[in-house]
PDB file of C-alpha atoms in Angstrom:
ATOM      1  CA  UNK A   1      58.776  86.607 146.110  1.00  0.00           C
ATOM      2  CA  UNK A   2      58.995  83.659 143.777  1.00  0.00           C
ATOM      3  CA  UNK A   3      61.501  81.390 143.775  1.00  0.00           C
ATOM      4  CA  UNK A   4      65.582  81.335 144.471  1.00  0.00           C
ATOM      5  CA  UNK A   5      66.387  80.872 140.944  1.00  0.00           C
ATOM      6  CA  UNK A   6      64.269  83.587 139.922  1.00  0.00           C
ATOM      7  CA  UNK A   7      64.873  85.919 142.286  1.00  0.00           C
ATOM      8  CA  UNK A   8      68.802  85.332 141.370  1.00  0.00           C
ATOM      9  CA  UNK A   9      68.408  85.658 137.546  1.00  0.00           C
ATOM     10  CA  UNK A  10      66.214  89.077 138.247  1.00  0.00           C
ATOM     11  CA  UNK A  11      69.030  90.261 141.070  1.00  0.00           C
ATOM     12  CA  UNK A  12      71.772  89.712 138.468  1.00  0.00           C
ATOM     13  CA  UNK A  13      69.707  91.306 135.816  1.00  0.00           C
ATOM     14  CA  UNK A  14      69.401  94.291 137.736  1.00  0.00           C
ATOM     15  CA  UNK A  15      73.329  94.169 138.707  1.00  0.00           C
ATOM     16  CA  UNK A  16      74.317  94.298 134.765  1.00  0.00           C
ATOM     17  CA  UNK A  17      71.742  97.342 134.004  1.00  0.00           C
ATOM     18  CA  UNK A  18      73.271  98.817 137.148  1.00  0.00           C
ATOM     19  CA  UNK A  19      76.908  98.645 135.496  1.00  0.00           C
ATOM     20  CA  UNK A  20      75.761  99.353 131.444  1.00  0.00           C
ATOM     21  CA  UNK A  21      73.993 102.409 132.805  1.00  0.00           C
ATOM     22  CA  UNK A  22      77.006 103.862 135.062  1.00  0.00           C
ATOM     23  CA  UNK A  23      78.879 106.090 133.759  1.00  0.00           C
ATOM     24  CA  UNK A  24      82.458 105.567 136.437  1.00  0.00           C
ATOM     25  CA  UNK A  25      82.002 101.869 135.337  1.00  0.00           C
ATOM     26  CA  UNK A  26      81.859 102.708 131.642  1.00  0.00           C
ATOM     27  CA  UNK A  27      84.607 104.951 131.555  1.00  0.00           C
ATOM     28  CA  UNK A  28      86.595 102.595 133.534  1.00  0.00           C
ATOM     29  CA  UNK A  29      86.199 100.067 130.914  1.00  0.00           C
ATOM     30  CA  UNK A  30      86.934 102.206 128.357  1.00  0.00           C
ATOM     31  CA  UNK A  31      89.914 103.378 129.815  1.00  0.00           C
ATOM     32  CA  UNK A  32      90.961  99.600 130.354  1.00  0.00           C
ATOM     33  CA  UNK A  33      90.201  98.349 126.603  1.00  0.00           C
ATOM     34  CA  UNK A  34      92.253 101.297 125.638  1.00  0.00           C
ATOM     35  CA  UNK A  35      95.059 100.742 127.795  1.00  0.00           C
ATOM     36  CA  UNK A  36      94.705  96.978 126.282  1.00  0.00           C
ATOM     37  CA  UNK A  37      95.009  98.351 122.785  1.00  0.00           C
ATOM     38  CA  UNK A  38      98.047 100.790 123.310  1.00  0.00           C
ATOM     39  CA  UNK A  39      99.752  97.850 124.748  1.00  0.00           C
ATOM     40  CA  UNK A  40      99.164  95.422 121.807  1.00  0.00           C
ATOM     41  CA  UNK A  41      99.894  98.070 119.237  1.00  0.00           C
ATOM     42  CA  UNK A  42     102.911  98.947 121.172  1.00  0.00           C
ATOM     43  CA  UNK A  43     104.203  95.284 120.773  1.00  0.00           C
ATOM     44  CA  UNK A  44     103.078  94.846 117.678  1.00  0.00           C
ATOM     45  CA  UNK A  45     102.692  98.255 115.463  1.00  0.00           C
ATOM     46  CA  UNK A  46     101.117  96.249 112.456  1.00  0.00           C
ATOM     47  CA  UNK A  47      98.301  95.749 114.474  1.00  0.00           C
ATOM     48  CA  UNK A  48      97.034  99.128 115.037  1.00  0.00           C
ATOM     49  CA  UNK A  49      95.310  99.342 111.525  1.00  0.00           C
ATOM     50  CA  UNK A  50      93.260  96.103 112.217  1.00  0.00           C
ATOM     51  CA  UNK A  51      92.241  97.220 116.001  1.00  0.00           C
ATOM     52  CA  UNK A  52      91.450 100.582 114.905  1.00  0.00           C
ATOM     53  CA  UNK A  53      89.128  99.541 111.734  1.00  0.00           C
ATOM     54  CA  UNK A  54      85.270  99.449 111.633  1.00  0.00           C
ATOM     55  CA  UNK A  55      82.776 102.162 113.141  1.00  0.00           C
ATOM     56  CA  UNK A  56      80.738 104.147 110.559  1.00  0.00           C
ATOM     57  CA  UNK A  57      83.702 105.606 108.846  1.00  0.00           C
ATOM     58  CA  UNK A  58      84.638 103.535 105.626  1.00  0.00           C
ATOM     59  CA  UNK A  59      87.134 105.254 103.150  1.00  0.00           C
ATOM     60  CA  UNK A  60      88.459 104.391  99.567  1.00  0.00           C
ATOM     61  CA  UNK A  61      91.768 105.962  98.563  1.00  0.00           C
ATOM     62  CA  UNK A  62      92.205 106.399  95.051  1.00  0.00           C
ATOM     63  CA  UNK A  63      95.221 104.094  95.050  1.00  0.00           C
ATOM     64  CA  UNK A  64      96.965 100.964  95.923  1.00  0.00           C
ATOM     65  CA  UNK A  65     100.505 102.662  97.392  1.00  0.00           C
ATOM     66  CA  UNK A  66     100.758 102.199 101.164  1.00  0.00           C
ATOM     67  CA  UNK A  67     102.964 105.412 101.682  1.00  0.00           C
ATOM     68  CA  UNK A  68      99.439 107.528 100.516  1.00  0.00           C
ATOM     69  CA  UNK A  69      97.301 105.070 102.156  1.00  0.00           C
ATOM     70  CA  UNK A  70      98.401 104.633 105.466  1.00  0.00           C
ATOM     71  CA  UNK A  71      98.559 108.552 106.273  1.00  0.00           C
ATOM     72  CA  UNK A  72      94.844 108.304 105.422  1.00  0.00           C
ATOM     73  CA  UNK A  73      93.939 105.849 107.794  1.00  0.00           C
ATOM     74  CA  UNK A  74      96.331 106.878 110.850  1.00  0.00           C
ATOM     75  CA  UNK A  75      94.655 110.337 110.428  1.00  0.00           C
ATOM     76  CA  UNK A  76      91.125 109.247 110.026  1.00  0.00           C
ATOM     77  CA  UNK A  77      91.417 106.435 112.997  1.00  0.00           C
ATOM     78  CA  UNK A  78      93.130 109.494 115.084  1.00  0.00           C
ATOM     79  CA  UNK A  79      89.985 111.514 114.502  1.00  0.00           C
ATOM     80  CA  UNK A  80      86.800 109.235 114.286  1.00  0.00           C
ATOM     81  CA  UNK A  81      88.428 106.518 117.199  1.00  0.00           C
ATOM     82  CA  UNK A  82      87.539 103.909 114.117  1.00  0.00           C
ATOM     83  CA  UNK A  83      87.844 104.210 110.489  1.00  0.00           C
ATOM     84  CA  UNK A  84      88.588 101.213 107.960  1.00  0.00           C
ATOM     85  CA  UNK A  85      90.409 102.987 105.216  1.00  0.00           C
ATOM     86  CA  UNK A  86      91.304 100.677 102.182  1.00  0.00           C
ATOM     87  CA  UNK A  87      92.996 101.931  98.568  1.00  0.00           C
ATOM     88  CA  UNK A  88      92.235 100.650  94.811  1.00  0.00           C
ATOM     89  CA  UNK A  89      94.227 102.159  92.044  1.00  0.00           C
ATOM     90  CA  UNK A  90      92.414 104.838  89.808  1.00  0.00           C
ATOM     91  CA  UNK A  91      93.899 107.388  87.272  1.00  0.00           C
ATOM     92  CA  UNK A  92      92.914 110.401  85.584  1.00  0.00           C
ATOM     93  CA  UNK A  93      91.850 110.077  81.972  1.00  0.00           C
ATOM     94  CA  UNK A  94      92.443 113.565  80.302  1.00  0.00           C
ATOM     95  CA  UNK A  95      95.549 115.365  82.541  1.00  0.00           C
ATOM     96  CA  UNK A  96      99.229 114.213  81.847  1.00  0.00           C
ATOM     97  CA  UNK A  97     100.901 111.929  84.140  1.00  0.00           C
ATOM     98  CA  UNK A  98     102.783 114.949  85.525  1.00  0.00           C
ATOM     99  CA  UNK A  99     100.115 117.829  85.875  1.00  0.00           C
ATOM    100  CA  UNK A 100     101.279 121.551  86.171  1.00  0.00           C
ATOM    101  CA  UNK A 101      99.345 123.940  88.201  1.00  0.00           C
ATOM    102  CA  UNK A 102      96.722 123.988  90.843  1.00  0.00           C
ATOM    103  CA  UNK A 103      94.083 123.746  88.780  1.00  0.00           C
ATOM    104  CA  UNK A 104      95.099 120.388  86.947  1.00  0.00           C
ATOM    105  CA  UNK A 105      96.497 119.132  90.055  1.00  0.00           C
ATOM    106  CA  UNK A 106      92.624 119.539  91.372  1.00  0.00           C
ATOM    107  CA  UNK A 107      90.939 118.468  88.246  1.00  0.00           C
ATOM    108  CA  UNK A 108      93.815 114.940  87.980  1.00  0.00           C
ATOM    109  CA  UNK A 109      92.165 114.451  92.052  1.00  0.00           C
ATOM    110  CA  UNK A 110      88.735 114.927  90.677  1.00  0.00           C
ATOM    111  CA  UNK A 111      89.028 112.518  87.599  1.00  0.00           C
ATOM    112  CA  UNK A 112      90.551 109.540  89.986  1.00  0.00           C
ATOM    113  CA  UNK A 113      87.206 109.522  91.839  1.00  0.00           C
ATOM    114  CA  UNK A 114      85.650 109.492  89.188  1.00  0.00           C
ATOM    115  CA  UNK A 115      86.918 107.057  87.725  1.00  0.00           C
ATOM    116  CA  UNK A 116      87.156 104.381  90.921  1.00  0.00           C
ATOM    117  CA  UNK A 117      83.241 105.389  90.851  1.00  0.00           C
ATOM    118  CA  UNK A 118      82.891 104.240  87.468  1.00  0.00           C
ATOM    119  CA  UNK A 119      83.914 100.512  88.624  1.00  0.00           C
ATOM    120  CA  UNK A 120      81.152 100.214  90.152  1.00  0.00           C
ATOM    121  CA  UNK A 121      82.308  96.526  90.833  1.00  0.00           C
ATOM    122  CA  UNK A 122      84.713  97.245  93.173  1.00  0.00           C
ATOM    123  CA  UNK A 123      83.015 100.048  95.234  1.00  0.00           C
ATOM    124  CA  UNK A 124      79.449 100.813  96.572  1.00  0.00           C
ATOM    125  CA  UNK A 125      77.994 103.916  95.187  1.00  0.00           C
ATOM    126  CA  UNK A 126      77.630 106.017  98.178  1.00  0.00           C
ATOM    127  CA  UNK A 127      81.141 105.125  99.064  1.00  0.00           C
ATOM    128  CA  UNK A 128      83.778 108.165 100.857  1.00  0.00           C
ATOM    129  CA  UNK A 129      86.352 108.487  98.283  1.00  0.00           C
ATOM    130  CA  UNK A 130      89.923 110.214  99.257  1.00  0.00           C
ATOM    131  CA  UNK A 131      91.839 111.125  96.368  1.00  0.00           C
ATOM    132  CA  UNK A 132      95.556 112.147  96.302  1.00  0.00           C
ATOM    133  CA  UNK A 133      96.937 113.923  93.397  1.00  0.00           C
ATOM    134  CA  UNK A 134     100.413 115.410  93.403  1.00  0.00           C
ATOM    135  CA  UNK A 135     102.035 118.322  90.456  1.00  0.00           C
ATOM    136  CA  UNK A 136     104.202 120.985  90.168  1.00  0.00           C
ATOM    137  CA  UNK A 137     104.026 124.766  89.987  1.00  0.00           C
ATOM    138  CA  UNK A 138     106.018 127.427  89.371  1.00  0.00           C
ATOM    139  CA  UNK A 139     106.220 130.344  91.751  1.00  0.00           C
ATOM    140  CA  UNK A 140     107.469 133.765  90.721  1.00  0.00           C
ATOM    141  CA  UNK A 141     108.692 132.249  87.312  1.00  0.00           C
ATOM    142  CA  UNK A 142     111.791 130.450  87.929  1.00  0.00           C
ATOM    143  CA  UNK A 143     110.797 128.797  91.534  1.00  0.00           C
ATOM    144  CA  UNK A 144     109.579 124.961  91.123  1.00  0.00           C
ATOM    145  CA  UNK A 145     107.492 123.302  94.112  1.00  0.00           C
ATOM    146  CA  UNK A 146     106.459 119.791  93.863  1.00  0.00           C
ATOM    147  CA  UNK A 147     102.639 119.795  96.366  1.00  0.00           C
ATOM    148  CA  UNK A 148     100.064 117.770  96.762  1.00  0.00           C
ATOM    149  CA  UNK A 149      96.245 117.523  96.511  1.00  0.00           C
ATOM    150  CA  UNK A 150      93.695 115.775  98.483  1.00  0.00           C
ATOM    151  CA  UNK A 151      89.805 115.909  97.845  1.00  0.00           C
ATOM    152  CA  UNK A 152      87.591 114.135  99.887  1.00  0.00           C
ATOM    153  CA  UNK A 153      84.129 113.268  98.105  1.00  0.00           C
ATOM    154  CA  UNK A 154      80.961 111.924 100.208  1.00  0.00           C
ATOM    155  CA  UNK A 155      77.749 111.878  97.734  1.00  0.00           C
ATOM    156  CA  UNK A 156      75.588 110.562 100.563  1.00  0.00           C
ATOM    157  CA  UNK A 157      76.209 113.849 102.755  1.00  0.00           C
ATOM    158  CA  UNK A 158      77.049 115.983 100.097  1.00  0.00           C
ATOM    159  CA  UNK A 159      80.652 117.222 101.449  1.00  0.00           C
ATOM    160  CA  UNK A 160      83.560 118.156  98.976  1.00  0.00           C
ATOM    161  CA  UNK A 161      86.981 118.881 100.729  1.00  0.00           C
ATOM    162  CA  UNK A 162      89.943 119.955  99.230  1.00  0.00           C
ATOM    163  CA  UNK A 163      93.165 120.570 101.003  1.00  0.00           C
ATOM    164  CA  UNK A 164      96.845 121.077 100.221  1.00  0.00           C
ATOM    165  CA  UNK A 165     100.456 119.482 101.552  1.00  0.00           C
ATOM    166  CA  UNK A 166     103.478 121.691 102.048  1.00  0.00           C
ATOM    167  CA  UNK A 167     105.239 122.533  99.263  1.00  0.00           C
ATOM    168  CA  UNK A 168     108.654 121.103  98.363  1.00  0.00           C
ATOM    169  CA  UNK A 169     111.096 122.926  96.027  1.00  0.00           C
ATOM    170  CA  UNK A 170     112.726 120.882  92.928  1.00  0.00           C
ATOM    171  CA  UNK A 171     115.823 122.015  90.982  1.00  0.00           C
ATOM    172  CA  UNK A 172     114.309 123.937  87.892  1.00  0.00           C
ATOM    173  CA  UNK A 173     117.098 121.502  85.717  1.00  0.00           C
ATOM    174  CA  UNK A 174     114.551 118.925  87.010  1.00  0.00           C
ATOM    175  CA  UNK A 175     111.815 120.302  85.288  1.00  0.00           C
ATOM    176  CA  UNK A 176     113.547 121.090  82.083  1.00  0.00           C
ATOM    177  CA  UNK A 177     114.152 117.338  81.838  1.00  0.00           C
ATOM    178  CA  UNK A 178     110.762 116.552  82.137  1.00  0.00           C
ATOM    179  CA  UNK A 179     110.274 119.014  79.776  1.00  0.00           C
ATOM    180  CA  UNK A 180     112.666 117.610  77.381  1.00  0.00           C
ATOM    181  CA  UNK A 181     111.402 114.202  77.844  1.00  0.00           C
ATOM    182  CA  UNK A 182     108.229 114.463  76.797  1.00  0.00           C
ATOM    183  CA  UNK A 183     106.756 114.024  73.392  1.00  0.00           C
ATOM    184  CA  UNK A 184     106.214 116.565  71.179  1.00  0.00           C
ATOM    185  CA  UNK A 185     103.460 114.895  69.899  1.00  0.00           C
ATOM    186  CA  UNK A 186     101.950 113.926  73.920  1.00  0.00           C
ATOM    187  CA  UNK A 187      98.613 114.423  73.362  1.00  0.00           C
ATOM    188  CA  UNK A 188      98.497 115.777  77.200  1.00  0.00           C
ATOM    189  CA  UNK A 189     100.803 118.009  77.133  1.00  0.00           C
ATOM    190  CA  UNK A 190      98.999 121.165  77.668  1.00  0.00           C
ATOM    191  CA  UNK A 191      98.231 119.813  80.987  1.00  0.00           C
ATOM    192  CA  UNK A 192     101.831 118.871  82.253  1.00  0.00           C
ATOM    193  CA  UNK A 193     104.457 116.400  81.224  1.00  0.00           C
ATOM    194  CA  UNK A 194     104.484 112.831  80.201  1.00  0.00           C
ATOM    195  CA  UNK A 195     107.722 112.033  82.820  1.00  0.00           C
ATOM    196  CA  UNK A 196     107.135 112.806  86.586  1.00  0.00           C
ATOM    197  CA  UNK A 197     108.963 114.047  88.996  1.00  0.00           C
ATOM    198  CA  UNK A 198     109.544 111.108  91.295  1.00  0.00           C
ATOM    199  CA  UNK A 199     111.029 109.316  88.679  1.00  0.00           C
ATOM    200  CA  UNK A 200     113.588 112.524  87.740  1.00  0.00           C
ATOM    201  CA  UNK A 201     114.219 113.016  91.260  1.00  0.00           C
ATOM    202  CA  UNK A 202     114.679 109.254  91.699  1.00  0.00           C
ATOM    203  CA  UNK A 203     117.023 109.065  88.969  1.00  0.00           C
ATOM    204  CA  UNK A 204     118.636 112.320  90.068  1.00  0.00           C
ATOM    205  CA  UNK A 205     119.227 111.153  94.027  1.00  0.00           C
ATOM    206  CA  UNK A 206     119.288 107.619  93.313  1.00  0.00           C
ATOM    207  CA  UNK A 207     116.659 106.429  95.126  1.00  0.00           C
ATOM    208  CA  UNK A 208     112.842 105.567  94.906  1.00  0.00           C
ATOM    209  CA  UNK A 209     110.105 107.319  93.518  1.00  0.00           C
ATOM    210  CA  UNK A 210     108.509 106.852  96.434  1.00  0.00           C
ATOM    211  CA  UNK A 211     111.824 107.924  98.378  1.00  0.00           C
ATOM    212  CA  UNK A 212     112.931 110.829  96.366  1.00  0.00           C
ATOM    213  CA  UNK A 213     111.027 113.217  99.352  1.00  0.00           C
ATOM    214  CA  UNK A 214     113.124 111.948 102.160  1.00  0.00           C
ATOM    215  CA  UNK A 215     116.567 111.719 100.437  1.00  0.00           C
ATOM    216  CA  UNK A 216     115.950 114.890  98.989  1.00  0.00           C
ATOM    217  CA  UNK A 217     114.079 117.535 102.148  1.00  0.00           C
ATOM    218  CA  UNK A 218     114.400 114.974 105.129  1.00  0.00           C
ATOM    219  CA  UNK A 219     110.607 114.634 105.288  1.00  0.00           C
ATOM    220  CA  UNK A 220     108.938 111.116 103.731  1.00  0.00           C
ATOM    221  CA  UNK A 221     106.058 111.589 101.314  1.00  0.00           C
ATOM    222  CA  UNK A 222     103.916 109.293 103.610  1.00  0.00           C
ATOM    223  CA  UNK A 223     104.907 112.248 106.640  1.00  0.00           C
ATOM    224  CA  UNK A 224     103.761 115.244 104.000  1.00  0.00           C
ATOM    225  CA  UNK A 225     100.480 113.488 103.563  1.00  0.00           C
ATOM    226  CA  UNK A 226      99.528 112.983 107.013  1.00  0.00           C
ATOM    227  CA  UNK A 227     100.007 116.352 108.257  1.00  0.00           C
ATOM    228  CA  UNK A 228      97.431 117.485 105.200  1.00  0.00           C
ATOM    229  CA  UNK A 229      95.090 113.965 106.060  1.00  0.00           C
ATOM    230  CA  UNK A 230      95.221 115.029 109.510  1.00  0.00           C
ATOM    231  CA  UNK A 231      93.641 118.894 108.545  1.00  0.00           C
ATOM    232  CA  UNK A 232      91.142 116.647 105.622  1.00  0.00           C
ATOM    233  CA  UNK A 233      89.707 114.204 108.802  1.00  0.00           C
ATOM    234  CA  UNK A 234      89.064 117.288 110.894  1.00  0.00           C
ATOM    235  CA  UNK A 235      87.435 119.406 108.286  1.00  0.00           C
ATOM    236  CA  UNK A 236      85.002 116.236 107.037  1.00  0.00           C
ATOM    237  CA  UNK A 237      84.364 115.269 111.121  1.00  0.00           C
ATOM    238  CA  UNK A 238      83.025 119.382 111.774  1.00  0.00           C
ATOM    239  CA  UNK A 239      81.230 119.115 108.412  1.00  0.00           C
ATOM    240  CA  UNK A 240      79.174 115.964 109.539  1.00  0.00           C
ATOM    241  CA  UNK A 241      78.407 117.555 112.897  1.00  0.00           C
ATOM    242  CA  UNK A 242      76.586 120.266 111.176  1.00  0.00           C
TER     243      UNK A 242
END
């Protein structure tokens, strides 16, 4: 049977196809990388986005804050194992800065893909775009709720997701100073106001914009968003396993 060196190379050929193709082995050293990685990321949390990047998931958030990007990725990297999840600021062109109702809150979403699609320089054009769009409504009449929208846009697969965060209440005094605020003349207006209400909140609790959620309901924006980015990973995961 040919000669000792040969017969070695084909004996530890055969070993390796013996491990890649059992499955004890494989989940073994599965279970061993992850142990690995729950022990790095538990030393060092900042390197749980980096570990948990690549796979076939790659998603584009429709802006450069870390308290609406991060949710994204933690959720998606929960779901698909791997996701890279980057963000690259985009606004909408024809709703005010501070939309009212659902149906401008959807349409502001809509218009910051759009528009991050349009720079086509910066993004591929089959590229999964999660957009994150937050505005007010009144409930009943005289009850404010500050929520938040999230659409999910794939053009490859054809999948359009919408979901919504929890609502949280704002003093109606709130409102009527954004109301005040804005221009007579804002040529957005019918849409919502010119002022927001992170920075009325902020300036009302003295805090952040970005903080005004915590100081004011005990809950952090970044917290509100991943419960709703945790409901938008599922829903696109079951829609590509159609």
């Amino acid at each position: 049977g040919g000669s000792p060196k040969s017969r070695s190379d084909s004996l530890g050929a055969g070993f390796l196809e013996w491990i890649a193709n059992n499955e004890f082995i494989s989940k073994m050293a599965e279970k061993a990388k992850n142990s690995v990685d729950t022990m790095i990321t538990t030393l060092d949390p900042g390197m749980k986005p980096i570990i948990y990047s690549g796979g076939d998931i790659n998603v584009m958030v429709t802006s450069d804050k870390e308290s609406k990007i991060s949710p994204i990725r933690e959720s998606f990297q929960r779901v698909f194992g791997r996701a890279t999840v980057s963000g690259h600021s985009a606004q909408s062109l024809s709703i005010a800065s501070q939309p009212i109702g659902f149906d401008n809150g959807f349409r502001a979403a809509k218009e910051r893909i759009q528009t991050l699609r349009m720079d086509t320089s910066s993004i591929a054009r089959n590229q999964v775009i999660v957009s994150i769009e937050n505005f007010i409504v009144d409930i009943n009449g005289d009850k404010w709720y500050d929520v938040g929208c999230l659409v999910l846009d794939d053009p490859v697969m054809g999948i359009n997701i919408e979901v919504y965060t929890q609502m949280t209440p704002i003093p109606n005094e709130c409102v009527n100073q954004m109301r005040f605020e804005t221009p007579t003349d804002y040529p957005l207006k019918s849409t919502g106001y010119s002022v927001t209400v992170g920075a009325v909140m902020a300036q009302k609790l003295n805090v952040s914009p970005e903080e005004w959620h915590q100081s004011w309901v005990g809950i952090s924006r970044k917290d509100i968003i991943h419960q709703s980015a945790n409901a938008l990973a599922n829903l696109y995961k079951n829609r590509l396993l159609r």
